[in-house]
Short mmCIF file of N, CA and C in Angstrom, two decimals:
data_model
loop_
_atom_site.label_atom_id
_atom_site.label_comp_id
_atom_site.label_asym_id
_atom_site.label_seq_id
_atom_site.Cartn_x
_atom_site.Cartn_y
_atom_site.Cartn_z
N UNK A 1 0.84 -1.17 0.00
CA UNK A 1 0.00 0.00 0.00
C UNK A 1 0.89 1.25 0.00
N UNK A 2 0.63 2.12 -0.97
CA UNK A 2 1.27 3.32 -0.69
C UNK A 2 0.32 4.83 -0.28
N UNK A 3 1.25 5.00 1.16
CA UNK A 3 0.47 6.24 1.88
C UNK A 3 1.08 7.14 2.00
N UNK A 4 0.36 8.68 1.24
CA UNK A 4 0.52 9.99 1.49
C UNK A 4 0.17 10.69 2.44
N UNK A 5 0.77 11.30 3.30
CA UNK A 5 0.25 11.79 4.88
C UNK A 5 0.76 13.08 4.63
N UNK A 6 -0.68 14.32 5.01
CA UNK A 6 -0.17 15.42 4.96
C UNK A 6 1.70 16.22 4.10
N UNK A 7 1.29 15.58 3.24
CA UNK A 7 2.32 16.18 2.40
C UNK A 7 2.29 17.76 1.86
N UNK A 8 3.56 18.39 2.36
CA UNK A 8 3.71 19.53 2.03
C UNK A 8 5.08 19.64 0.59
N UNK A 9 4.70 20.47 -0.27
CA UNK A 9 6.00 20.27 -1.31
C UNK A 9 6.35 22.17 -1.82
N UNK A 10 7.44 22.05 -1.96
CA UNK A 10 7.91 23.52 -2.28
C UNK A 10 8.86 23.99 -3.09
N UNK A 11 8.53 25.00 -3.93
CA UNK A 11 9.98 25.02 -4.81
C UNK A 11 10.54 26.45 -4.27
N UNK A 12 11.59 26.20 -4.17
CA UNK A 12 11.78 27.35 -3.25
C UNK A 12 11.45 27.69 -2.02
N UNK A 13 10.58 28.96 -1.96
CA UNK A 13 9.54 29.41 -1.33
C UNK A 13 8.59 29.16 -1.27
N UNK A 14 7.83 28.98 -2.53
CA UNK A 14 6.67 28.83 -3.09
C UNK A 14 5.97 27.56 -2.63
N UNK A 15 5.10 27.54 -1.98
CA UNK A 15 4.16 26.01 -1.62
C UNK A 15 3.41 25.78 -2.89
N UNK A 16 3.45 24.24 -3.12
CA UNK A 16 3.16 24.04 -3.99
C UNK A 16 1.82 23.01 -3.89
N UNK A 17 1.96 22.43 -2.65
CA UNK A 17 1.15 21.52 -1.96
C UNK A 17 1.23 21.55 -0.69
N UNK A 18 -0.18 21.36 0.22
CA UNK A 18 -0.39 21.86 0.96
C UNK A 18 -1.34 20.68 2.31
N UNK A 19 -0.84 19.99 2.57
CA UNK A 19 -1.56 18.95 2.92
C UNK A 19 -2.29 17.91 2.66
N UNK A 20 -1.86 16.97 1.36
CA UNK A 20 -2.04 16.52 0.42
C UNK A 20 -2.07 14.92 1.44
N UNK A 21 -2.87 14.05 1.36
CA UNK A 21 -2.90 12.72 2.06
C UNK A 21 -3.56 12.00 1.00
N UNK A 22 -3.04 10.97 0.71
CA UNK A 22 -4.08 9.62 0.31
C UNK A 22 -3.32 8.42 0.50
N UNK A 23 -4.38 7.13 0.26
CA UNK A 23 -3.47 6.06 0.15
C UNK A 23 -4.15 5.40 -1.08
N UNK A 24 -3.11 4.06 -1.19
CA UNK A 24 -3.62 3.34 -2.28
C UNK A 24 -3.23 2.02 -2.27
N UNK A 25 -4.17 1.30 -2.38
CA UNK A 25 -3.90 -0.23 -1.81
C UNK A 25 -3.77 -0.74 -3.37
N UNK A 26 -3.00 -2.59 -2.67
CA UNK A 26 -2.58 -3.49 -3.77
C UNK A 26 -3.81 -3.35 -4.68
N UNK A 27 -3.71 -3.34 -5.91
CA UNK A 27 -4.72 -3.90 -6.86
C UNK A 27 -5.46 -2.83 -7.05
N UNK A 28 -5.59 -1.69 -6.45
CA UNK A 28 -6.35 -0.05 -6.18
C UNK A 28 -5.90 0.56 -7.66
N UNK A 29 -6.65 1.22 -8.65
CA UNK A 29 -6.06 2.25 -9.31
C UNK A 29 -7.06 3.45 -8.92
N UNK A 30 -6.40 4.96 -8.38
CA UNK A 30 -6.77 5.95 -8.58
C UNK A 30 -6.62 6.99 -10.04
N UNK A 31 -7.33 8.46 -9.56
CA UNK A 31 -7.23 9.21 -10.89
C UNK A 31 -6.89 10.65 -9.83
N UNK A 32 -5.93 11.04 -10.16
CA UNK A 32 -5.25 12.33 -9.92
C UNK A 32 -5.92 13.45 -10.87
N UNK A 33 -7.04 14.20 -10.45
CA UNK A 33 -7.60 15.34 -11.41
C UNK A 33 -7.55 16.24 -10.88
N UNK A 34 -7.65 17.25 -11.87
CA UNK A 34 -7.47 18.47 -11.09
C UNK A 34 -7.02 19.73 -12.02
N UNK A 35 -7.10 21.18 -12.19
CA UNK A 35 -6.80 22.23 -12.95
C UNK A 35 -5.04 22.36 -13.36
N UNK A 36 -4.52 22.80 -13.96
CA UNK A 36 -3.64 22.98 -14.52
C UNK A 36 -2.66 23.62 -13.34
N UNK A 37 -1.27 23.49 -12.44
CA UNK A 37 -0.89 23.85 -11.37
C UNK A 37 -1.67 23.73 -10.40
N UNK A 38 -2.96 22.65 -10.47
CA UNK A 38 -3.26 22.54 -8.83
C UNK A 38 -2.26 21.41 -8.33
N UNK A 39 -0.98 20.98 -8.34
CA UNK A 39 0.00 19.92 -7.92
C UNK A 39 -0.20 18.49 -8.62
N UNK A 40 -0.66 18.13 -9.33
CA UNK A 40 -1.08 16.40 -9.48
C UNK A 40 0.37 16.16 -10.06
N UNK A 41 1.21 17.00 -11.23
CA UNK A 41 2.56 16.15 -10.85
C UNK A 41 3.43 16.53 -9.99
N UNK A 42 3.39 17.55 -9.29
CA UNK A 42 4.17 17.77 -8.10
C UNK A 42 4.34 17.06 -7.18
N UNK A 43 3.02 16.15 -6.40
CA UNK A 43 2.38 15.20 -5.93
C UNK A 43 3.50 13.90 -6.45
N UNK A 44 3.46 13.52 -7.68
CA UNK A 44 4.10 12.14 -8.32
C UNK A 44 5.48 12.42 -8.23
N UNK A 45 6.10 13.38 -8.53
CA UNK A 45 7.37 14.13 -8.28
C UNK A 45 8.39 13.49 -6.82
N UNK A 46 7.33 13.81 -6.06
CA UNK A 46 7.36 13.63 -4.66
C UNK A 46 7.74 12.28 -4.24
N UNK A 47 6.69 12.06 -4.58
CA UNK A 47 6.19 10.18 -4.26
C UNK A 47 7.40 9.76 -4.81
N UNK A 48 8.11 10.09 -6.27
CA UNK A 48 9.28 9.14 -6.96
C UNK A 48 10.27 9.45 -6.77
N UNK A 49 10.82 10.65 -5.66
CA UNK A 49 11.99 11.18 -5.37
C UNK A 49 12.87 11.88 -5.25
N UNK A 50 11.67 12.38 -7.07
CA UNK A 50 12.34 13.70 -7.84
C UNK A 50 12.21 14.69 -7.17
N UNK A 51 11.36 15.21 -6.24
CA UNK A 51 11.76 16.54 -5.95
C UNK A 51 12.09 16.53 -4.26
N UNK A 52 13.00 17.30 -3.89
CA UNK A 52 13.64 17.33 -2.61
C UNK A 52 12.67 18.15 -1.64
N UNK A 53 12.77 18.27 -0.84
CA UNK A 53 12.59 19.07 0.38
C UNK A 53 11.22 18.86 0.63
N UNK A 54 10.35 18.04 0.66
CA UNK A 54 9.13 17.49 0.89
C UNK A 54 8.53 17.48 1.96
N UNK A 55 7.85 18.06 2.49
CA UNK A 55 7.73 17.52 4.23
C UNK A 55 6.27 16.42 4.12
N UNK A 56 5.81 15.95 5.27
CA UNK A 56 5.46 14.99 5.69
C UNK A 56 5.30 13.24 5.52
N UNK A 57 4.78 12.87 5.32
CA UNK A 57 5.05 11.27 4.94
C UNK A 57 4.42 10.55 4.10
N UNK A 58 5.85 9.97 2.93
CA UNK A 58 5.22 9.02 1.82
C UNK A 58 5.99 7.43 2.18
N UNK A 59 5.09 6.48 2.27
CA UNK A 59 5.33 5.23 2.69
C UNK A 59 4.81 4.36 0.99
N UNK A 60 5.85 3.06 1.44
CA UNK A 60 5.69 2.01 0.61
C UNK A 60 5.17 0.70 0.93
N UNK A 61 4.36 0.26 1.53
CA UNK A 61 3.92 -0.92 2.51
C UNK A 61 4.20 0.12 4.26
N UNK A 62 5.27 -0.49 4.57
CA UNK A 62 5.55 0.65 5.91
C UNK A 62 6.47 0.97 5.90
N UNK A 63 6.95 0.95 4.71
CA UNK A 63 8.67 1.81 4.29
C UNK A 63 8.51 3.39 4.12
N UNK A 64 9.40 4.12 5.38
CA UNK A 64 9.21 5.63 4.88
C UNK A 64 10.34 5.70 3.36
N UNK A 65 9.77 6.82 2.20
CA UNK A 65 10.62 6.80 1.06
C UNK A 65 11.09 7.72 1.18
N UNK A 66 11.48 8.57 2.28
CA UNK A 66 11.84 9.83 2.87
C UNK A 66 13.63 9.63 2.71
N UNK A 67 14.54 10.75 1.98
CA UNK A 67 15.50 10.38 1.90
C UNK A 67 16.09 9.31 0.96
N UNK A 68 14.97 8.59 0.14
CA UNK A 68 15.41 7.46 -1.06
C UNK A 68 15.70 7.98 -2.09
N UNK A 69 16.54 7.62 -2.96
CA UNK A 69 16.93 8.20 -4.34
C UNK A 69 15.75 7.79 -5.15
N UNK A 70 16.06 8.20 -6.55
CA UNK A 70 15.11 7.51 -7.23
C UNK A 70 15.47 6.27 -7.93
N UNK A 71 16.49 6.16 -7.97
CA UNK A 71 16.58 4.41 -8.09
C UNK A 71 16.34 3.65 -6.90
N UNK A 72 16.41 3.69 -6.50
CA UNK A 72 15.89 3.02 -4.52
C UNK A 72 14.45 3.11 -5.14
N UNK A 73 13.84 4.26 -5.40
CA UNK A 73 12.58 3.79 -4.65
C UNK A 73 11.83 3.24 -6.33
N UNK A 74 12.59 3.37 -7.12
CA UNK A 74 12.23 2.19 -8.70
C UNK A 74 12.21 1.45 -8.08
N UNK A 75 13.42 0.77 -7.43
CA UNK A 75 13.68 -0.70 -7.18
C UNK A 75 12.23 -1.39 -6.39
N UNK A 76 11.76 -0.03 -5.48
CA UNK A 76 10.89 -0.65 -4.91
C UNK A 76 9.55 -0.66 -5.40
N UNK A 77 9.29 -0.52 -6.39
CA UNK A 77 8.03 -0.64 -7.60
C UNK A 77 7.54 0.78 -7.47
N UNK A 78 8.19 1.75 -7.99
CA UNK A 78 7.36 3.00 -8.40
C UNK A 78 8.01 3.71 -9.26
N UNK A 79 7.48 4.00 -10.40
CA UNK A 79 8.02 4.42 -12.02
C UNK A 79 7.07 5.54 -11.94
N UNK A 80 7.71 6.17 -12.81
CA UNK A 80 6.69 7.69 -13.28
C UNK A 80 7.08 7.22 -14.50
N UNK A 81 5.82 7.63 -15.45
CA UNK A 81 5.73 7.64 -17.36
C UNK A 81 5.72 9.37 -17.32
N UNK A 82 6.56 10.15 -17.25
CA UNK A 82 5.96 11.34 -17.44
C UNK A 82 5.44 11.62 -18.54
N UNK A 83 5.01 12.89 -19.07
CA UNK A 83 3.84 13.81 -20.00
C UNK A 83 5.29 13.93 -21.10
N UNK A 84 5.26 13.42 -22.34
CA UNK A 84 5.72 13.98 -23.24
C UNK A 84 6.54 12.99 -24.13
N UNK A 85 6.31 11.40 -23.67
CA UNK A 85 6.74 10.12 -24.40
C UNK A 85 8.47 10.31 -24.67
N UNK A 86 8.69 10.11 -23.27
CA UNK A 86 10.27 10.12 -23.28
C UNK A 86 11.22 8.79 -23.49
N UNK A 87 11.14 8.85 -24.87
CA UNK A 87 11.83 7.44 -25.02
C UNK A 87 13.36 7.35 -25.29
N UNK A 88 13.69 6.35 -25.95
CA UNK A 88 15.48 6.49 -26.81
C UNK A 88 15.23 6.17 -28.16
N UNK A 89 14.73 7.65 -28.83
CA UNK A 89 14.41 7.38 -30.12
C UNK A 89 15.32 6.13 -31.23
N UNK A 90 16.51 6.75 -30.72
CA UNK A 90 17.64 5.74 -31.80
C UNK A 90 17.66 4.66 -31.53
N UNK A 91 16.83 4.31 -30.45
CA UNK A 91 16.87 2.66 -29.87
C UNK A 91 15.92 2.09 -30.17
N UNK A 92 16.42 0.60 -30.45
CA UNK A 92 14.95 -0.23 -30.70
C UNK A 92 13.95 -0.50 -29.81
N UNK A 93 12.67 -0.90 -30.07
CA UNK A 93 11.85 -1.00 -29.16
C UNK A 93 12.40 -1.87 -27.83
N UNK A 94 12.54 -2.98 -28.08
CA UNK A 94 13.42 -4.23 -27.52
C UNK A 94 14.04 -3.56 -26.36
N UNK A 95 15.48 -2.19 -27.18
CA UNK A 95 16.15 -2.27 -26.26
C UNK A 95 15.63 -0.91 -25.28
N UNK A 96 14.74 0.04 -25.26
CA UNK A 96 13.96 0.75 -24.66
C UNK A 96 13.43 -0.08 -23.61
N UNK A 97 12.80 -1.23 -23.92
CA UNK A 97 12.11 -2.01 -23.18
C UNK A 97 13.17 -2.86 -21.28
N UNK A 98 14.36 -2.92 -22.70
CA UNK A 98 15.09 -3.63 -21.79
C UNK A 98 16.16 -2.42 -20.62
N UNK A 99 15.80 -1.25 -21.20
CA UNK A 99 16.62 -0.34 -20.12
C UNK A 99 15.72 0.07 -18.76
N UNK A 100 14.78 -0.09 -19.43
CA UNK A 100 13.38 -0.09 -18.62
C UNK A 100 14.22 -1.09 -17.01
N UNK A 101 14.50 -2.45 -17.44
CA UNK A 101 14.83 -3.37 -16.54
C UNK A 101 15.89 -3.08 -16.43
N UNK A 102 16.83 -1.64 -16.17
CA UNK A 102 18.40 -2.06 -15.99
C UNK A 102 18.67 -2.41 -14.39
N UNK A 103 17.94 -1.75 -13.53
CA UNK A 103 18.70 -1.75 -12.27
C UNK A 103 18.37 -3.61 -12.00
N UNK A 104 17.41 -4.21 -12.91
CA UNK A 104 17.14 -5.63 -12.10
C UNK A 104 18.29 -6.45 -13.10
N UNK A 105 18.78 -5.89 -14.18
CA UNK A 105 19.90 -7.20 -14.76
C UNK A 105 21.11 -6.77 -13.53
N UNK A 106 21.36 -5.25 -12.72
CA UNK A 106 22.47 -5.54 -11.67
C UNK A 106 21.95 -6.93 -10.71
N UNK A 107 20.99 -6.88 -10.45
CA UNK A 107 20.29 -8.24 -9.64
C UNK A 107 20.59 -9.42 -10.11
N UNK A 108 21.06 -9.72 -11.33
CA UNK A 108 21.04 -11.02 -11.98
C UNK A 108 19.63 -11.43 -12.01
N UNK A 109 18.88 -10.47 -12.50
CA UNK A 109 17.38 -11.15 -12.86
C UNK A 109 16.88 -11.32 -14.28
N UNK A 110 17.59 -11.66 -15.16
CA UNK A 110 17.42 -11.56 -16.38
C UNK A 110 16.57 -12.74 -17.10
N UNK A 111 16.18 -13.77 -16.15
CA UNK A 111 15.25 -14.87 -16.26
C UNK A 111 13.70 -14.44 -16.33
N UNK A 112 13.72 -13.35 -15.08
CA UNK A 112 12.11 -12.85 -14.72
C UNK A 112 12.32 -11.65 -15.78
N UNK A 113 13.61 -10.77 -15.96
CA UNK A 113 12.90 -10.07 -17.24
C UNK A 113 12.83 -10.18 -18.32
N UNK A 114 12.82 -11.48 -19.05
CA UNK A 114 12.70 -11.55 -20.35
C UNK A 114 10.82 -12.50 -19.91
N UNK A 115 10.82 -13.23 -18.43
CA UNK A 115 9.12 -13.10 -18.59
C UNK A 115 8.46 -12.20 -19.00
N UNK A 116 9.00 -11.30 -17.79
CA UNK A 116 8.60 -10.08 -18.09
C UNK A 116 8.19 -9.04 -19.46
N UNK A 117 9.26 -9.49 -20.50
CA UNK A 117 9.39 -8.60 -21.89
C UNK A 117 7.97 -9.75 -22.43
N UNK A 118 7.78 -10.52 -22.13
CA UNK A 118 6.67 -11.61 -23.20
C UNK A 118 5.27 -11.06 -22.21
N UNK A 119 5.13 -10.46 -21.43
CA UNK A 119 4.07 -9.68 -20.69
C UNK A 119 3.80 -8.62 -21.22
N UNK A 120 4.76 -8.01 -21.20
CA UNK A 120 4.43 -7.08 -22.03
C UNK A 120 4.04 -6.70 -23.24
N UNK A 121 4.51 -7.99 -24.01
CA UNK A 121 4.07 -8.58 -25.55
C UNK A 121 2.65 -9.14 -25.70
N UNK A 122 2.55 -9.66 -24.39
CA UNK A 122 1.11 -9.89 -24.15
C UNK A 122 0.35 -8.58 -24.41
N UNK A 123 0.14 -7.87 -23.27
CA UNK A 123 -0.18 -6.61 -23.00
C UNK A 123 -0.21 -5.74 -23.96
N UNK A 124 0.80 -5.54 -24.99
CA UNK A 124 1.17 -4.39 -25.82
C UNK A 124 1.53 -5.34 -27.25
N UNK A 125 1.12 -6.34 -28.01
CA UNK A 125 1.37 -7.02 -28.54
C UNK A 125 1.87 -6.04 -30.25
N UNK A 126 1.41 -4.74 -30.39
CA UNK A 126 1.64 -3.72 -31.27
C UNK A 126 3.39 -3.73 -31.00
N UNK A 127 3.95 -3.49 -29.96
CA UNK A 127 4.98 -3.36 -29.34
C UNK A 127 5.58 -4.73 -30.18
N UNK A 128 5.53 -6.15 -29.77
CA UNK A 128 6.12 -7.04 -30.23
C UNK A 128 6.47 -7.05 -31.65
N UNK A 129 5.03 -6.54 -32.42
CA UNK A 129 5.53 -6.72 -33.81
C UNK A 129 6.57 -5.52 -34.49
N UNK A 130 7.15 -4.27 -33.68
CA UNK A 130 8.10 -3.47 -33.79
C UNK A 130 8.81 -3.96 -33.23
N UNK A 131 8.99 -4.87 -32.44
CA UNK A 131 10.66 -4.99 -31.43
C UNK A 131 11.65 -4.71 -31.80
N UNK A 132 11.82 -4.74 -33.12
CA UNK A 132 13.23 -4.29 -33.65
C UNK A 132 13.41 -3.03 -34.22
N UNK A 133 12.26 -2.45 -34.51
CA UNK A 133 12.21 -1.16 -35.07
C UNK A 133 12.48 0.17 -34.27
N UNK A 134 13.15 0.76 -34.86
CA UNK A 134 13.74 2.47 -33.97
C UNK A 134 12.41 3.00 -33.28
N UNK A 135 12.75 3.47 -32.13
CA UNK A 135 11.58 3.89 -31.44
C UNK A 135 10.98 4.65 -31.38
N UNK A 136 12.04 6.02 -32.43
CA UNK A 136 11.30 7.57 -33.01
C UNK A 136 10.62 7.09 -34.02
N UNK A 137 10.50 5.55 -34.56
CA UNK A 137 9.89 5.64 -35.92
C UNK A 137 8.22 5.43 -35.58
N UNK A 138 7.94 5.13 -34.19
CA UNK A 138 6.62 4.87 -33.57
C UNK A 138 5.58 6.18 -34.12
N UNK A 139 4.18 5.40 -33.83
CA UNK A 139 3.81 6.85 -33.69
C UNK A 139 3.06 7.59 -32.30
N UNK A 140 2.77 8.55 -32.04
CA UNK A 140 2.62 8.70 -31.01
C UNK A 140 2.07 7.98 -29.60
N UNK A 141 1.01 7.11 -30.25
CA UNK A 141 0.25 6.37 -29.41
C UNK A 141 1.13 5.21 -28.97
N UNK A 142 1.99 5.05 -30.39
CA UNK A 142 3.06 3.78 -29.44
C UNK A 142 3.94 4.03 -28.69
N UNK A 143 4.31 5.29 -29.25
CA UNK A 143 5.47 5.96 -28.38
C UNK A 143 5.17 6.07 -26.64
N UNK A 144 3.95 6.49 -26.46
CA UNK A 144 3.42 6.29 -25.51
C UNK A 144 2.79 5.23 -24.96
N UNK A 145 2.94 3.77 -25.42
CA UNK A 145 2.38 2.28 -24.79
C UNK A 145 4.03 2.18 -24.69
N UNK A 146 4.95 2.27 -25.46
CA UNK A 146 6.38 1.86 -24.68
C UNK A 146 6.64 2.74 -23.89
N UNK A 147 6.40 3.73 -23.33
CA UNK A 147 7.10 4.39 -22.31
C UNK A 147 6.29 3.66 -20.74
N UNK A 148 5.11 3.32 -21.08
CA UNK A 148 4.39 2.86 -20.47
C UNK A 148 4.91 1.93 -19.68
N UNK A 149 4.93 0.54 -20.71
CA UNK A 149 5.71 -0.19 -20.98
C UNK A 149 7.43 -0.67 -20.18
N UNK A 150 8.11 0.63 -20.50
CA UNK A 150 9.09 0.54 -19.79
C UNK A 150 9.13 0.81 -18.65
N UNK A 151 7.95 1.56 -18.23
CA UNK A 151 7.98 1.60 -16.51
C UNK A 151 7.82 0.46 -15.97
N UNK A 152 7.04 -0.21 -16.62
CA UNK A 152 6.44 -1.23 -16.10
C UNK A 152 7.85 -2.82 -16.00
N UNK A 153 8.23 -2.46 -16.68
CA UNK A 153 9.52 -3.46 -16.72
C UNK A 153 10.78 -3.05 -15.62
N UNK A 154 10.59 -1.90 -15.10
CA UNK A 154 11.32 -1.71 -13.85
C UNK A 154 10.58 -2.37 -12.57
N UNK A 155 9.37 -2.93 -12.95
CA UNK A 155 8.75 -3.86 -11.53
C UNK A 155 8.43 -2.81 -10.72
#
């Protein structure tokens, strides 16, 4: 379960969020809505590491993520897809897919992520029939199921 407790976030000076709480259980999907600068990625920012000086408490089961990098807290299943289909154009789908999984081949897990890559083939089966193809050559909508995609292959 991951829980947001009175979270405050700031750039600078500037508050950006202001007592922000939720949680979200196994198997739970929420929807973050809201006007243009009312925080919803400031909020995700937070939660994944990216932004520093955060006050109150974001947990992972009952792990505070307070102080985690953002590879730490990948490792511990939380990816951001941000807004704007950030891929490795010159790279093939395949290997987009597979950088997705880098911190788990340091693990020697390269058994569960090539399950993993045929899940995703499941899932995104458009994806499979490009695997080899450059990833700027996508078009937008794919560009955006592999970025997807590659979060999702960081576990």
């Amino acid at each position: 379960m991951l829980r947001v407790r009175n979270l405050k976030c700031y750039y600078g000076r500037i508050q950006a969020i202001n007592g922000v709480s939720l949680s979200v259980s196994q198997g739970e999907l929420i929807a973050l809505i809201g006007a243009n600068g009312a925080g919803k990625s400031t909020l995700l920012q937070a939660i994944c590491g990216l932004l520093p000086g955060w006050r109150g408490e974001i947990r992972l089961e009952k792990e505070s993520l307070q102080g985690l990098t953002p590879p730490r807290i990948v490792q511990r299943g939380i990816s951001l897809v941000p807004e704007g289909r950030l891929i490795f154009p010159p790279l093939s789908v395949v290997d987009n897919l597979r950088l997705g999984a880098y911190l788990r081949y340091r693990k020697k897990e390269a058994e569960a992520i090539e399950r993993d890559l045929h899940t995703i083939w499941e899932l995104f089966p458009v994806l499979q029939e490009r695997a080899r193809q450059s990833a700027g050559t996508l078009s937008g909508g794919e560009q955006q199921m592999l970025a997807i995609a590659r979060a999702l292959m960081a576990r």
